[in-house]
PDB file of C-alpha atoms in Angstrom:
ATOM      1  CA  UNK A 772      21.700  13.375 -18.021  1.00  0.00           C
ATOM      2  CA  UNK A 773      18.837  15.073 -16.550  1.00  0.00           C
ATOM      3  CA  UNK A 774      16.385  17.469 -18.370  1.00  0.00           C
ATOM      4  CA  UNK A 775      16.366  21.028 -16.242  1.00  0.00           C
ATOM      5  CA  UNK A 776      12.430  22.634 -16.697  1.00  0.00           C
ATOM      6  CA  UNK A 777      11.993  25.676 -14.371  1.00  0.00           C
ATOM      7  CA  UNK A 778       8.206  25.736 -13.434  1.00  0.00           C
ATOM      8  CA  UNK A 779       5.960  28.791 -13.212  1.00  0.00           C
ATOM      9  CA  UNK A 780       6.963  29.779 -10.622  1.00  0.00           C
ATOM     10  CA  UNK A 781      10.547  29.108 -10.992  1.00  0.00           C
ATOM     11  CA  UNK A 782      11.629  26.515  -9.403  1.00  0.00           C
ATOM     12  CA  UNK A 783      13.661  24.261 -10.992  1.00  0.00           C
ATOM     13  CA  UNK A 784      12.401  20.260 -11.497  1.00  0.00           C
ATOM     14  CA  UNK A 785      15.037  17.780 -13.073  1.00  0.00           C
ATOM     15  CA  UNK A 786      13.635  14.781 -14.770  1.00  0.00           C
ATOM     16  CA  UNK A 787      14.474  11.623 -16.572  1.00  0.00           C
ATOM     17  CA  UNK A 788      15.192   9.992 -20.152  1.00  0.00           C
ATOM     18  CA  UNK A 789      14.023   6.807 -20.551  1.00  0.00           C
ATOM     19  CA  UNK A 790      17.755   5.296 -21.003  1.00  0.00           C
ATOM     20  CA  UNK A 791      18.116   6.661 -17.284  1.00  0.00           C
ATOM     21  CA  UNK A 792      15.685   4.708 -15.425  1.00  0.00           C
ATOM     22  CA  UNK A 793      15.391   1.602 -14.339  1.00  0.00           C
ATOM     23  CA  UNK A 794      13.814  -1.165 -11.892  1.00  0.00           C
ATOM     24  CA  UNK A 795      13.033  -0.084  -8.545  1.00  0.00           C
ATOM     25  CA  UNK A 796      13.430   3.374  -8.905  1.00  0.00           C
ATOM     26  CA  UNK A 797      11.478   5.455  -6.406  1.00  0.00           C
ATOM     27  CA  UNK A 798      10.627   9.010  -5.976  1.00  0.00           C
ATOM     28  CA  UNK A 799       8.410   9.934  -2.654  1.00  0.00           C
ATOM     29  CA  UNK A 800       6.538  13.338  -1.850  1.00  0.00           C
ATOM     30  CA  UNK A 801       5.289  14.494   1.732  1.00  0.00           C
ATOM     31  CA  UNK A 802       2.564  16.970   1.539  1.00  0.00           C
ATOM     32  CA  UNK A 803       0.347  16.901   5.192  1.00  0.00           C
ATOM     33  CA  UNK A 804      -3.395  17.711   3.827  1.00  0.00           C
ATOM     34  CA  UNK A 805      -5.369  21.415   4.725  1.00  0.00           C
ATOM     35  CA  UNK A 806      -8.687  22.605   4.359  1.00  0.00           C
ATOM     36  CA  UNK A 807      -7.963  24.690   2.068  1.00  0.00           C
ATOM     37  CA  UNK A 808      -6.648  21.563   0.440  1.00  0.00           C
ATOM     38  CA  UNK A 809      -9.619  20.803   0.580  1.00  0.00           C
ATOM     39  CA  UNK A 810     -11.626  23.744  -0.398  1.00  0.00           C
ATOM     40  CA  UNK A 811      -9.478  24.399  -3.416  1.00  0.00           C
ATOM     41  CA  UNK A 812      -9.607  21.178  -5.147  1.00  0.00           C
ATOM     42  CA  UNK A 813     -13.990  20.832  -4.144  1.00  0.00           C
ATOM     43  CA  UNK A 814     -13.840  24.933  -5.987  1.00  0.00           C
ATOM     44  CA  UNK A 815     -12.084  23.266  -8.903  1.00  0.00           C
ATOM     45  CA  UNK A 816     -13.648  19.962 -10.027  1.00  0.00           C
ATOM     46  CA  UNK A 817     -16.830  20.767  -8.640  1.00  0.00           C
ATOM     47  CA  UNK A 818     -17.223  17.824  -5.955  1.00  0.00           C
ATOM     48  CA  UNK A 819     -18.188  19.931  -3.600  1.00  0.00           C
ATOM     49  CA  UNK A 820     -19.753  16.882  -2.034  1.00  0.00           C
ATOM     50  CA  UNK A 821     -20.355  17.732   1.584  1.00  0.00           C
ATOM     51  CA  UNK A 822     -18.869  15.182   3.634  1.00  0.00           C
ATOM     52  CA  UNK A 823     -15.426  17.113   2.397  1.00  0.00           C
ATOM     53  CA  UNK A 824     -16.604  20.519   2.998  1.00  0.00           C
ATOM     54  CA  UNK A 825     -19.539  20.352   5.903  1.00  0.00           C
ATOM     55  CA  UNK A 826     -18.131  19.751   9.188  1.00  0.00           C
ATOM     56  CA  UNK A 827     -21.989  19.241  11.160  1.00  0.00           C
ATOM     57  CA  UNK A 828     -22.702  17.080   7.873  1.00  0.00           C
ATOM     58  CA  UNK A 829     -20.026  14.588   7.727  1.00  0.00           C
ATOM     59  CA  UNK A 830     -19.817  14.511  11.427  1.00  0.00           C
ATOM     60  CA  UNK A 831     -23.084  12.148  11.017  1.00  0.00           C
ATOM     61  CA  UNK A 832     -21.003   9.345   8.596  1.00  0.00           C
ATOM     62  CA  UNK A 833     -19.128   6.530   9.060  1.00  0.00           C
ATOM     63  CA  UNK A 834     -16.272   8.690   8.816  1.00  0.00           C
ATOM     64  CA  UNK A 835     -16.550  11.217  11.910  1.00  0.00           C
ATOM     65  CA  UNK A 836     -15.874  13.750  10.271  1.00  0.00           C
ATOM     66  CA  UNK A 837     -15.003  16.275   7.084  1.00  0.00           C
ATOM     67  CA  UNK A 838     -12.152  13.880   4.788  1.00  0.00           C
ATOM     68  CA  UNK A 839     -10.368  14.906   1.742  1.00  0.00           C
ATOM     69  CA  UNK A 840     -11.186  14.252  -1.354  1.00  0.00           C
ATOM     70  CA  UNK A 841     -10.055  10.493  -2.652  1.00  0.00           C
ATOM     71  CA  UNK A 842      -8.325  12.074  -6.157  1.00  0.00           C
ATOM     72  CA  UNK A 843      -6.813  14.845  -3.514  1.00  0.00           C
ATOM     73  CA  UNK A 844      -5.134  12.089  -2.817  1.00  0.00           C
ATOM     74  CA  UNK A 845      -4.025  10.808  -5.866  1.00  0.00           C
ATOM     75  CA  UNK A 846      -3.381  13.500  -7.372  1.00  0.00           C
ATOM     76  CA  UNK A 847      -0.110  13.576  -4.915  1.00  0.00           C
ATOM     77  CA  UNK A 848       0.974  10.493  -7.310  1.00  0.00           C
ATOM     78  CA  UNK A 849       0.780  12.608 -10.850  1.00  0.00           C
ATOM     79  CA  UNK A 850       2.981  15.109  -8.884  1.00  0.00           C
ATOM     80  CA  UNK A 851       5.595  11.904  -8.394  1.00  0.00           C
ATOM     81  CA  UNK A 852       5.079  11.027 -11.602  1.00  0.00           C
ATOM     82  CA  UNK A 853       5.377  14.996 -13.221  1.00  0.00           C
ATOM     83  CA  UNK A 854       8.242  16.035 -11.158  1.00  0.00           C
ATOM     84  CA  UNK A 855      10.749  13.585 -10.202  1.00  0.00           C
ATOM     85  CA  UNK A 856      10.416  10.505 -11.108  1.00  0.00           C
ATOM     86  CA  UNK A 857      10.225  10.162 -14.080  1.00  0.00           C
ATOM     87  CA  UNK A 858       9.015  13.860 -14.191  1.00  0.00           C
ATOM     88  CA  UNK A 859       9.196  16.508 -16.618  1.00  0.00           C
ATOM     89  CA  UNK A 860       8.168  14.844 -20.011  1.00  0.00           C
ATOM     90  CA  UNK A 861       6.412  11.748 -18.883  1.00  0.00           C
ATOM     91  CA  UNK A 862       2.982  11.764 -20.171  1.00  0.00           C
ATOM     92  CA  UNK A 863       0.264   9.673 -18.004  1.00  0.00           C
ATOM     93  CA  UNK A 864      -0.919   6.792 -20.014  1.00  0.00           C
ATOM     94  CA  UNK A 865      -2.663   5.346 -17.432  1.00  0.00           C
ATOM     95  CA  UNK A 866      -3.577   5.258 -14.105  1.00  0.00           C
ATOM     96  CA  UNK A 867      -5.162   2.223 -11.625  1.00  0.00           C
ATOM     97  CA  UNK A 868      -6.178   3.052  -8.285  1.00  0.00           C
ATOM     98  CA  UNK A 869      -7.878   1.766  -5.104  1.00  0.00           C
ATOM     99  CA  UNK A 870      -9.004   4.097  -2.372  1.00  0.00           C
ATOM    100  CA  UNK A 871      -8.346   2.201   1.420  1.00  0.00           C
ATOM    101  CA  UNK A 872      -8.862   4.574   4.175  1.00  0.00           C
ATOM    102  CA  UNK A 873      -9.806   8.286   4.259  1.00  0.00           C
ATOM    103  CA  UNK A 874      -7.524  11.353   4.390  1.00  0.00           C
ATOM    104  CA  UNK A 875      -7.973  13.708   7.297  1.00  0.00           C
ATOM    105  CA  UNK A 876      -7.820  17.413   7.747  1.00  0.00           C
ATOM    106  CA  UNK A 877      -3.945  17.651   9.215  1.00  0.00           C
ATOM    107  CA  UNK A 878      -2.874  14.259   7.757  1.00  0.00           C
ATOM    108  CA  UNK A 879       0.607  13.334   6.212  1.00  0.00           C
ATOM    109  CA  UNK A 880       0.543  12.080   2.887  1.00  0.00           C
ATOM    110  CA  UNK A 881       3.855  10.448   1.624  1.00  0.00           C
ATOM    111  CA  UNK A 882       2.798   9.778  -2.399  1.00  0.00           C
ATOM    112  CA  UNK A 883       5.458   7.276  -3.933  1.00  0.00           C
ATOM    113  CA  UNK A 884       6.004   6.011  -7.150  1.00  0.00           C
ATOM    114  CA  UNK A 885       9.170   2.982  -7.931  1.00  0.00           C
ATOM    115  CA  UNK A 886       9.411   1.723 -11.364  1.00  0.00           C
ATOM    116  CA  UNK A 887       8.378  -2.417 -11.533  1.00  0.00           C
ATOM    117  CA  UNK A 888       8.692  -2.734 -15.766  1.00  0.00           C
ATOM    118  CA  UNK A 889      10.067  -0.579 -18.298  1.00  0.00           C
ATOM    119  CA  UNK A 890       9.289  -1.415 -22.443  1.00  0.00           C
ATOM    120  CA  UNK A 891      11.892  -0.109 -24.411  1.00  0.00           C
ATOM    121  CA  UNK A 892      10.665  -0.560 -27.448  1.00  0.00           C
ATOM    122  CA  UNK A 893       6.775   1.191 -26.624  1.00  0.00           C
ATOM    123  CA  UNK A 894       9.256   4.194 -25.131  1.00  0.00           C
ATOM    124  CA  UNK A 895       7.125   2.823 -21.512  1.00  0.00           C
ATOM    125  CA  UNK A 896       7.380   2.921 -17.561  1.00  0.00           C
ATOM    126  CA  UNK A 897       4.987   1.041 -15.070  1.00  0.00           C
ATOM    127  CA  UNK A 898       5.448   2.608 -12.217  1.00  0.00           C
ATOM    128  CA  UNK A 899       3.903   0.430  -8.665  1.00  0.00           C
ATOM    129  CA  UNK A 900       1.887   3.964  -6.901  1.00  0.00           C
ATOM    130  CA  UNK A 901       0.952   4.338  -3.036  1.00  0.00           C
ATOM    131  CA  UNK A 902      -0.299   7.433  -0.702  1.00  0.00           C
ATOM    132  CA  UNK A 903       0.723   6.811   3.024  1.00  0.00           C
ATOM    133  CA  UNK A 904      -0.298   8.269   6.051  1.00  0.00           C
ATOM    134  CA  UNK A 905       1.424   6.861   9.410  1.00  0.00           C
ATOM    135  CA  UNK A 906       2.861   4.319   7.335  1.00  0.00           C
ATOM    136  CA  UNK A 907      -0.653   2.579   6.179  1.00  0.00           C
ATOM    137  CA  UNK A 908      -2.111   3.026   2.104  1.00  0.00           C
ATOM    138  CA  UNK A 909      -4.912   5.065   1.968  1.00  0.00           C
ATOM    139  CA  UNK A 910      -4.257   4.820  -2.107  1.00  0.00           C
ATOM    140  CA  UNK A 911      -2.370   2.467  -3.737  1.00  0.00           C
ATOM    141  CA  UNK A 912      -2.107   1.288  -7.773  1.00  0.00           C
ATOM    142  CA  UNK A 913      -0.327   1.334 -10.249  1.00  0.00           C
ATOM    143  CA  UNK A 914       0.954   3.954 -13.587  1.00  0.00           C
ATOM    144  CA  UNK A 915       2.151   3.775 -16.926  1.00  0.00           C
ATOM    145  CA  UNK A 916       3.558   7.207 -18.289  1.00  0.00           C
ATOM    146  CA  UNK A 917       5.450   7.463 -21.619  1.00  0.00           C
ATOM    147  CA  UNK A 918       9.350   8.950 -20.900  1.00  0.00           C
ATOM    148  CA  UNK A 919      10.493  11.012 -23.885  1.00  0.00           C
ATOM    149  CA  UNK A 920      14.328   9.255 -25.094  1.00  0.00           C
ATOM    150  CA  UNK A 921      17.774  11.106 -25.122  1.00  0.00           C
ATOM    151  CA  UNK A 922      18.242  13.043 -28.299  1.00  0.00           C
ATOM    152  CA  UNK A 923      20.039  10.669 -30.823  1.00  0.00           C
TER     153      UNK A 923
END
Protein backbone atom coordinates (compact mmCIF):
# COMPACT_ATOMS: atom_id res chain seq x y z
CA UNK A 1 0.00 0.00 0.00
CA UNK A 2 1.45 3.31 -1.04
CA UNK A 3 0.64 6.70 0.37
CA UNK A 4 -0.63 9.17 -2.23
CA UNK A 5 0.36 12.79 -1.72
CA UNK A 6 -0.65 15.80 -3.81
CA UNK A 7 2.09 18.37 -4.33
CA UNK A 8 1.73 22.14 -4.71
CA UNK A 9 1.40 21.69 -8.47
CA UNK A 10 -1.26 19.01 -7.84
CA UNK A 11 0.87 16.19 -9.22
CA UNK A 12 0.49 12.88 -7.42
CA UNK A 13 3.50 11.46 -5.60
CA UNK A 14 3.54 7.90 -4.24
CA UNK A 15 5.37 7.10 -1.02
CA UNK A 16 6.37 3.78 0.52
CA UNK A 17 6.14 2.70 4.13
CA UNK A 18 9.12 1.09 5.86
CA UNK A 19 7.46 -2.33 5.63
CA UNK A 20 7.24 -2.02 1.83
CA UNK A 21 10.97 -1.49 1.33
CA UNK A 22 13.57 -4.15 0.60
CA UNK A 23 17.31 -4.20 0.01
CA UNK A 24 18.04 -3.75 -3.68
CA UNK A 25 15.07 -1.52 -4.51
CA UNK A 26 16.18 1.25 -6.85
CA UNK A 27 14.64 4.45 -8.17
CA UNK A 28 15.97 7.17 -10.43
CA UNK A 29 15.12 10.38 -12.21
CA UNK A 30 16.71 12.15 -15.15
CA UNK A 31 17.14 15.90 -15.46
CA UNK A 32 18.89 18.02 -18.09
CA UNK A 33 20.84 20.84 -16.44
CA UNK A 34 19.99 24.17 -18.00
CA UNK A 35 21.49 27.60 -17.64
CA UNK A 36 18.33 28.74 -15.83
CA UNK A 37 18.76 25.91 -13.28
CA UNK A 38 22.27 27.08 -12.42
CA UNK A 39 21.18 30.71 -12.16
CA UNK A 40 18.20 29.81 -9.98
CA UNK A 41 20.37 27.67 -7.70
CA UNK A 42 22.85 30.55 -7.32
CA UNK A 43 19.99 32.94 -6.52
CA UNK A 44 18.41 30.66 -3.93
CA UNK A 45 21.65 29.65 -2.20
CA UNK A 46 23.73 32.80 -2.64
CA UNK A 47 26.55 30.73 -4.16
CA UNK A 48 27.60 33.17 -6.86
CA UNK A 49 30.98 31.60 -7.62
CA UNK A 50 31.84 32.88 -11.11
CA UNK A 51 32.79 29.38 -12.31
CA UNK A 52 29.04 28.77 -12.36
CA UNK A 53 27.81 32.14 -13.66
CA UNK A 54 30.51 33.93 -15.68
CA UNK A 55 31.48 32.32 -19.00
CA UNK A 56 34.62 34.45 -19.40
CA UNK A 57 35.85 33.58 -15.92
CA UNK A 58 34.98 29.89 -16.30
CA UNK A 59 36.79 29.68 -19.65
CA UNK A 60 40.06 30.43 -17.82
CA UNK A 61 39.58 27.62 -15.29
CA UNK A 62 40.53 23.95 -15.55
CA UNK A 63 36.93 23.26 -16.65
CA UNK A 64 37.11 25.60 -19.66
CA UNK A 65 33.44 26.50 -19.35
CA UNK A 66 30.69 27.14 -16.81
CA UNK A 67 29.79 24.20 -14.60
CA UNK A 68 26.81 23.42 -12.37
CA UNK A 69 27.07 23.69 -8.61
CA UNK A 70 27.91 20.28 -7.14
CA UNK A 71 25.01 20.62 -4.73
CA UNK A 72 22.61 21.20 -7.62
CA UNK A 73 23.42 17.70 -8.86
CA UNK A 74 23.23 16.37 -5.31
CA UNK A 75 19.81 17.98 -5.02
CA UNK A 76 18.54 15.53 -7.63
CA UNK A 77 19.30 12.75 -5.13
CA UNK A 78 17.07 14.54 -2.64
CA UNK A 79 14.33 14.60 -5.29
CA UNK A 80 14.55 10.82 -5.71
CA UNK A 81 14.40 10.23 -1.96
CA UNK A 82 11.61 12.72 -1.36
CA UNK A 83 9.35 11.77 -4.25
CA UNK A 84 9.98 8.13 -5.13
CA UNK A 85 12.16 5.97 -2.89
CA UNK A 86 11.10 6.02 -0.12
CA UNK A 87 9.05 9.08 -1.11
CA UNK A 88 6.90 11.52 0.85
CA UNK A 89 7.31 11.30 4.59
CA UNK A 90 10.95 10.21 4.41
CA UNK A 91 13.19 12.44 6.53
CA UNK A 92 16.84 12.97 5.61
CA UNK A 93 19.14 12.08 8.52
CA UNK A 94 22.48 12.18 6.70
CA UNK A 95 24.08 12.28 3.27
CA UNK A 96 27.74 11.64 2.48
CA UNK A 97 28.82 12.94 -0.93
CA UNK A 98 31.86 12.67 -3.18
CA UNK A 99 32.08 14.98 -6.18
CA UNK A 100 33.82 13.11 -9.02
CA UNK A 101 33.39 15.15 -12.20
CA UNK A 102 31.91 18.48 -13.26
CA UNK A 103 28.39 18.76 -14.66
CA UNK A 104 28.05 21.13 -17.59
CA UNK A 105 25.12 23.04 -19.04
CA UNK A 106 23.13 20.65 -21.20
CA UNK A 107 24.28 17.49 -19.40
CA UNK A 108 21.62 14.89 -18.70
CA UNK A 109 21.98 13.82 -15.07
CA UNK A 110 20.57 10.49 -13.87
CA UNK A 111 20.13 10.48 -10.08
CA UNK A 112 19.75 7.01 -8.60
CA UNK A 113 19.16 5.66 -5.09
CA UNK A 114 19.39 1.99 -4.09
CA UNK A 115 18.34 0.56 -0.73
CA UNK A 116 21.38 -1.12 0.87
CA UNK A 117 20.28 -1.57 4.48
CA UNK A 118 17.07 -1.44 6.52
CA UNK A 119 17.10 -0.94 10.29
CA UNK A 120 13.50 -1.80 11.16
CA UNK A 121 14.00 -1.13 14.89
CA UNK A 122 14.92 2.51 14.21
CA UNK A 123 12.81 2.93 11.02
CA UNK A 124 15.99 3.94 9.17
CA UNK A 125 16.98 3.08 5.65
CA UNK A 126 20.45 3.42 4.11
CA UNK A 127 20.72 4.01 0.38
CA UNK A 128 23.63 4.12 -2.05
CA UNK A 129 23.27 7.33 -4.05
CA UNK A 130 24.80 8.35 -7.35
CA UNK A 131 24.40 10.92 -10.12
CA UNK A 132 25.58 9.87 -13.56
CA UNK A 133 26.35 11.75 -16.76
CA UNK A 134 26.88 9.54 -19.80
CA UNK A 135 27.06 6.54 -17.47
CA UNK A 136 29.93 8.00 -15.43
CA UNK A 137 29.52 9.04 -11.77
CA UNK A 138 29.64 12.79 -11.15
CA UNK A 139 28.45 12.54 -7.53
CA UNK A 140 28.17 9.48 -5.33
CA UNK A 141 27.62 8.73 -1.69
CA UNK A 142 25.31 7.28 0.91
CA UNK A 143 22.09 8.58 2.44
CA UNK A 144 20.27 7.61 5.62
CA UNK A 145 16.58 8.42 5.92
CA UNK A 146 13.86 7.80 8.48
CA UNK A 147 10.77 6.24 6.90
CA UNK A 148 7.18 6.18 8.21
CA UNK A 149 5.74 2.87 9.36
CA UNK A 150 2.29 1.57 8.48
CA UNK A 151 -0.30 2.39 11.09
CA UNK A 152 -0.98 -0.52 13.44
